[in-house]
């Protein structure tokens, strides 16, 4: 039996986890992102259902989407940047996070900075003519833009789910 000596530290066969804190931060960011996406989806649904005016509900839902887009883009770019740094340091398992983060960023940017401003313009021009947008000449174009925006929001939600799944289950989804 060996005497207890506080200076004798047991040696481990595994190397210390140098990137444990970074992994926890990445997990936290991915969970925040997916939670925000779910919150956005629920708020859009509630606003559209609770509003008595369809056009006003759509406008409020678009405002919520545009405000949250900055948050989502920021987190997606942080996840992408940290993933790229960790890949350069030899942790190739973070390659699995790049594609969902890029898809999320692109879909968010298209919805918030291209489609919603165009839909707002169509609403304003229709209101200047004294009609809601669904009864104006550009109703078919507006419906197409709205369907495309909804599709991209669902892609956003799916890519956020994939991002969380790949971060939480690294062995099962490694490329």
Short mmCIF file of C-alpha atoms in Angstrom, two decimals:
data_model
loop_
_atom_site.label_atom_id
_atom_site.label_comp_id
_atom_site.label_asym_id
_atom_site.label_seq_id
_atom_site.Cartn_x
_atom_site.Cartn_y
_atom_site.Cartn_z
CA UNK A 1 0.00 0.00 0.00
CA UNK A 2 1.40 3.37 -0.96
CA UNK A 3 1.24 6.35 1.39
CA UNK A 4 -1.05 9.21 0.42
CA UNK A 5 0.93 11.98 -1.15
CA UNK A 6 -0.89 15.01 -2.60
CA UNK A 7 1.87 15.53 -5.18
CA UNK A 8 1.43 12.12 -6.76
CA UNK A 9 -1.19 12.62 -9.41
CA UNK A 10 -2.63 9.62 -11.16
CA UNK A 11 -1.66 9.40 -14.78
CA UNK A 12 -4.34 8.92 -17.35
CA UNK A 13 -3.95 7.11 -20.64
CA UNK A 14 -6.21 9.57 -22.47
CA UNK A 15 -5.04 13.05 -23.36
CA UNK A 16 -6.82 15.88 -21.57
CA UNK A 17 -9.81 17.36 -23.38
CA UNK A 18 -8.35 20.61 -24.68
CA UNK A 19 -11.49 21.71 -26.45
CA UNK A 20 -14.13 20.75 -23.87
CA UNK A 21 -15.12 24.34 -23.14
CA UNK A 22 -15.33 25.13 -26.85
CA UNK A 23 -17.49 22.07 -27.41
CA UNK A 24 -19.84 23.18 -24.62
CA UNK A 25 -20.04 26.69 -26.11
CA UNK A 26 -20.80 25.25 -29.54
CA UNK A 27 -23.50 23.04 -28.04
CA UNK A 28 -24.99 26.03 -26.24
CA UNK A 29 -24.96 28.13 -29.43
CA UNK A 30 -26.60 25.35 -31.44
CA UNK A 31 -29.28 24.87 -28.79
CA UNK A 32 -29.91 28.64 -28.62
CA UNK A 33 -30.23 28.74 -32.38
CA UNK A 34 -32.70 25.86 -32.59
CA UNK A 35 -34.69 27.21 -29.65
CA UNK A 36 -34.86 30.60 -31.33
CA UNK A 37 -36.02 28.99 -34.58
CA UNK A 38 -38.77 27.11 -32.74
CA UNK A 39 -39.74 30.30 -30.93
CA UNK A 40 -39.90 32.14 -34.23
CA UNK A 41 -42.12 29.46 -35.73
CA UNK A 42 -44.48 29.50 -32.76
CA UNK A 43 -44.67 33.30 -32.67
CA UNK A 44 -45.44 33.45 -36.39
CA UNK A 45 -48.19 30.87 -35.99
CA UNK A 46 -49.69 32.65 -32.96
CA UNK A 47 -49.56 36.07 -34.63
CA UNK A 48 -51.21 34.82 -37.80
CA UNK A 49 -53.93 32.94 -35.91
CA UNK A 50 -54.61 35.63 -33.30
CA UNK A 51 -54.80 38.51 -35.75
CA UNK A 52 -58.25 39.39 -37.01
CA UNK A 53 -56.73 41.09 -40.07
CA UNK A 54 -54.79 38.64 -42.26
CA UNK A 55 -52.65 41.33 -43.84
CA UNK A 56 -51.72 42.94 -40.50
CA UNK A 57 -50.90 39.52 -39.04
CA UNK A 58 -48.64 38.77 -41.98
CA UNK A 59 -46.89 42.10 -41.62
CA UNK A 60 -46.27 41.53 -37.91
CA UNK A 61 -45.00 38.01 -38.57
CA UNK A 62 -42.61 39.40 -41.19
CA UNK A 63 -41.32 42.02 -38.74
CA UNK A 64 -40.63 39.28 -36.17
CA UNK A 65 -38.82 37.25 -38.83
CA UNK A 66 -36.67 40.20 -39.87
CA UNK A 67 -35.65 41.08 -36.32
CA UNK A 68 -34.76 37.50 -35.45
CA UNK A 69 -32.78 37.11 -38.69
CA UNK A 70 -29.91 39.19 -37.33
CA UNK A 71 -29.74 36.96 -34.25
CA UNK A 72 -29.81 33.78 -36.33
CA UNK A 73 -27.21 35.03 -38.80
CA UNK A 74 -24.88 36.05 -36.00
CA UNK A 75 -25.06 32.68 -34.28
CA UNK A 76 -24.75 30.78 -37.58
CA UNK A 77 -21.61 32.73 -38.49
CA UNK A 78 -20.11 32.19 -35.03
CA UNK A 79 -20.77 28.44 -35.29
CA UNK A 80 -19.30 28.41 -38.80
CA UNK A 81 -16.22 30.41 -37.78
CA UNK A 82 -15.48 28.37 -34.67
CA UNK A 83 -16.01 25.15 -36.64
CA UNK A 84 -13.50 26.31 -39.26
CA UNK A 85 -10.96 27.21 -36.55
CA UNK A 86 -11.34 23.83 -34.88
CA UNK A 87 -11.02 22.05 -38.23
CA UNK A 88 -7.73 23.90 -38.83
CA UNK A 89 -6.56 22.65 -35.42
CA UNK A 90 -7.15 19.07 -36.47
CA UNK A 91 -10.66 18.40 -35.17
CA UNK A 92 -12.20 17.25 -38.44
CA UNK A 93 -15.41 16.11 -36.71
CA UNK A 94 -16.56 19.74 -36.83
CA UNK A 95 -16.87 19.55 -40.62
CA UNK A 96 -20.33 18.14 -40.07
CA UNK A 97 -21.55 21.51 -38.75
CA UNK A 98 -20.51 23.61 -41.72
CA UNK A 99 -23.16 22.66 -44.28
CA UNK A 100 -26.22 23.12 -42.00
CA UNK A 101 -24.80 26.44 -40.76
CA UNK A 102 -24.30 27.66 -44.34
CA UNK A 103 -27.78 26.52 -45.39
CA UNK A 104 -29.26 28.23 -42.34
CA UNK A 105 -27.42 31.49 -43.03
CA UNK A 106 -28.35 31.56 -46.72
CA UNK A 107 -32.02 30.76 -46.15
CA UNK A 108 -32.23 33.35 -43.36
CA UNK A 109 -30.61 36.03 -45.50
CA UNK A 110 -32.84 35.35 -48.51
CA UNK A 111 -36.03 35.53 -46.45
CA UNK A 112 -35.13 38.54 -44.34
CA UNK A 113 -33.29 40.69 -46.84
CA UNK A 114 -34.82 39.79 -50.20
CA UNK A 115 -38.30 38.28 -49.94
CA UNK A 116 -39.84 40.18 -47.01
CA UNK A 117 -38.83 43.65 -48.30
CA UNK A 118 -40.31 42.78 -51.70
CA UNK A 119 -43.53 41.56 -50.05
CA UNK A 120 -43.68 44.78 -48.01
CA UNK A 121 -43.35 46.80 -51.20
CA UNK A 122 -46.20 44.84 -52.81
CA UNK A 123 -48.36 45.44 -49.72
CA UNK A 124 -47.64 49.18 -49.77
CA UNK A 125 -48.41 49.58 -53.47
CA UNK A 126 -51.64 47.63 -53.06
CA UNK A 127 -52.67 49.75 -50.07
CA UNK A 128 -51.98 52.92 -52.08
CA UNK A 129 -54.50 51.64 -54.60
CA UNK A 130 -56.95 51.05 -51.75
CA UNK A 131 -56.90 47.26 -51.86
CA UNK A 132 -55.42 44.55 -49.70
CA UNK A 133 -52.58 42.79 -51.44
CA UNK A 134 -54.60 39.62 -52.06
CA UNK A 135 -57.09 41.57 -54.20
CA UNK A 136 -54.51 43.59 -56.15
CA UNK A 137 -52.95 42.89 -59.52
CA UNK A 138 -49.84 41.47 -57.86
CA UNK A 139 -51.70 38.88 -55.74
CA UNK A 140 -50.25 35.87 -57.59
CA UNK A 141 -46.71 37.23 -57.29
CA UNK A 142 -47.23 37.96 -53.59
CA UNK A 143 -48.59 34.46 -52.99
CA UNK A 144 -45.56 32.97 -54.73
CA UNK A 145 -43.20 35.07 -52.59
CA UNK A 146 -45.09 34.12 -49.42
CA UNK A 147 -44.92 30.41 -50.29
CA UNK A 148 -41.21 30.70 -51.04
CA UNK A 149 -40.62 32.53 -47.74
CA UNK A 150 -42.53 29.86 -45.83
CA UNK A 151 -40.54 27.12 -47.56
CA UNK A 152 -37.27 28.82 -46.68
CA UNK A 153 -38.39 29.24 -43.07
CA UNK A 154 -39.04 25.50 -42.91
CA UNK A 155 -35.60 24.86 -44.43
CA UNK A 156 -34.19 27.15 -41.74
CA UNK A 157 -35.91 25.11 -39.04
CA UNK A 158 -34.73 21.81 -40.54
CA UNK A 159 -31.13 22.95 -40.86
CA UNK A 160 -31.19 24.21 -37.27
CA UNK A 161 -32.43 20.79 -36.18
CA UNK A 162 -29.70 19.07 -38.17
CA UNK A 163 -27.12 21.40 -36.63
CA UNK A 164 -28.21 20.50 -33.10
CA UNK A 165 -28.45 16.82 -33.95
CA UNK A 166 -24.94 16.73 -35.36
CA UNK A 167 -23.51 18.68 -32.43
CA UNK A 168 -25.15 16.48 -29.80
CA UNK A 169 -24.49 13.15 -31.58
CA UNK A 170 -20.99 13.41 -33.04
CA UNK A 171 -20.32 9.68 -33.45
CA UNK A 172 -23.57 8.89 -35.24
CA UNK A 173 -23.40 11.67 -37.82
CA UNK A 174 -19.68 11.91 -38.56
CA UNK A 175 -18.91 12.11 -42.26
#
